[in-house]
Short mmCIF file of C-alpha atoms in Angstrom, two decimals:
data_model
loop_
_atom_site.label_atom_id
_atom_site.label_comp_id
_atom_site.label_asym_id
_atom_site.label_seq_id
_atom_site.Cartn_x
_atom_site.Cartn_y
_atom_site.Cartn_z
CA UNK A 230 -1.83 -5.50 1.34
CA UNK A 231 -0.39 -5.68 -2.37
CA UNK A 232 2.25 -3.04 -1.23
CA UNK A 233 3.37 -3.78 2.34
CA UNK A 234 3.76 -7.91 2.06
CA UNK A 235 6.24 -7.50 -1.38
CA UNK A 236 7.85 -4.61 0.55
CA UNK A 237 8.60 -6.61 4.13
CA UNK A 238 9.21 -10.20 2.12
CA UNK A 239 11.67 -8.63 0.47
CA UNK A 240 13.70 -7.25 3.29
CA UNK A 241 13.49 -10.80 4.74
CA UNK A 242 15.44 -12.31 1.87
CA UNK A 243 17.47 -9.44 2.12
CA UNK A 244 17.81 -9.88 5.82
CA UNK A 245 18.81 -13.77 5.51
CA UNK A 246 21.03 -13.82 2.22
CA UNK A 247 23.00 -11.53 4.39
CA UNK A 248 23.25 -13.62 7.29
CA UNK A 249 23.55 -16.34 4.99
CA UNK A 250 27.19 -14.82 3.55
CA UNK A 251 28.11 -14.40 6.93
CA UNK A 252 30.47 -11.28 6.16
CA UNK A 253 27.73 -8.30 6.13
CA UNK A 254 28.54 -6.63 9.53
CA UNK A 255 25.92 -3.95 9.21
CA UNK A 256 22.62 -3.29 7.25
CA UNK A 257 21.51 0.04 7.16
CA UNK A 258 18.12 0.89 6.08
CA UNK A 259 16.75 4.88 5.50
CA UNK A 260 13.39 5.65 4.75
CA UNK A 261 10.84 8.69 5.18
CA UNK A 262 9.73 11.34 8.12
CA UNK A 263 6.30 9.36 7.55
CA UNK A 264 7.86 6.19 9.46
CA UNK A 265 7.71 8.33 12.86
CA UNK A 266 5.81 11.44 12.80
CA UNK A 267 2.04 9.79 12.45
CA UNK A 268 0.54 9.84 15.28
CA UNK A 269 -2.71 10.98 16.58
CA UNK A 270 -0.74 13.84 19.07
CA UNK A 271 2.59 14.89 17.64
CA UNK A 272 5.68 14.23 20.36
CA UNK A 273 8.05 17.03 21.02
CA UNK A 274 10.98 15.11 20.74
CA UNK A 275 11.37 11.63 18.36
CA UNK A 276 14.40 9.07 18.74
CA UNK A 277 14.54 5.51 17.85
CA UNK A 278 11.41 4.67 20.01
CA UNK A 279 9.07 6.47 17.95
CA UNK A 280 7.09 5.05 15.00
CA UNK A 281 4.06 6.04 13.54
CA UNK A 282 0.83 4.18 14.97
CA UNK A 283 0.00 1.65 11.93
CA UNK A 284 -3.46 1.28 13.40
CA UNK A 285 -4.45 4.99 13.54
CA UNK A 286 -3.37 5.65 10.08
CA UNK A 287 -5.66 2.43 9.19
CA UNK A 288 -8.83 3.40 10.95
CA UNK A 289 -8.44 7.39 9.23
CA UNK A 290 -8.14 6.06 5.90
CA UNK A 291 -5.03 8.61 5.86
CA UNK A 292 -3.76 8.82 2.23
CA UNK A 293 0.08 7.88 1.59
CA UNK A 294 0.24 6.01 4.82
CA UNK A 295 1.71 3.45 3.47
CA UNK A 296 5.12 5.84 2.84
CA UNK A 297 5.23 5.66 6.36
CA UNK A 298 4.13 1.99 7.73
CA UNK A 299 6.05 -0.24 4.67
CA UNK A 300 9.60 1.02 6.61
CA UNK A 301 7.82 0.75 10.00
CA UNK A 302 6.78 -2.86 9.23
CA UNK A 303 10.10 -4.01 7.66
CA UNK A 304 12.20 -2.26 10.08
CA UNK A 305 10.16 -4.29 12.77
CA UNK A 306 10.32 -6.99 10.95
CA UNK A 307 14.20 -7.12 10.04
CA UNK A 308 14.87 -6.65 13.97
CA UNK A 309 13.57 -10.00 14.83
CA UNK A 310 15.12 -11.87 11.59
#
């Protein structure tokens, strides 16, 4: 996609400059309610194990998904950098 691959190739080289200078301690990335509330059944309660489903938002041709999945897919991403 023209938005999400810029958006999570970007937090890579943001990802490895930092552990490239070898002095960043912490990285701290914020983004949107849209990263965990899309879902086909809404949860009660969210915490750090809840994203939105990628997938669902995909097959429902839901408009401003991406909001939500570009932080879902670098977060995901920067967690196994």
């Amino acid at each position: 996609n023209e938005v999400i691959k810029p958006a999570v190739n970007g937090m890579l080289n943001i990802m490895r400059s930092c552990l490239k200078a070898k002095t960043v301690r912490r990285v701290v990335f914020t983004s949107s309610a849209g990263t965990v509330n899309i879902q086909e059944q809404a949860r009660p309660v969210y915490d750090e194990e809840c994203w939105s489903d990628v997938e669902f938002c995909r097959t429902k041709k839901m408009t401003g998904w991406v909001g939500g999945a570009v932080p879902l897919l670098i977060y995901c991403t920067s967690c196994y950098c």
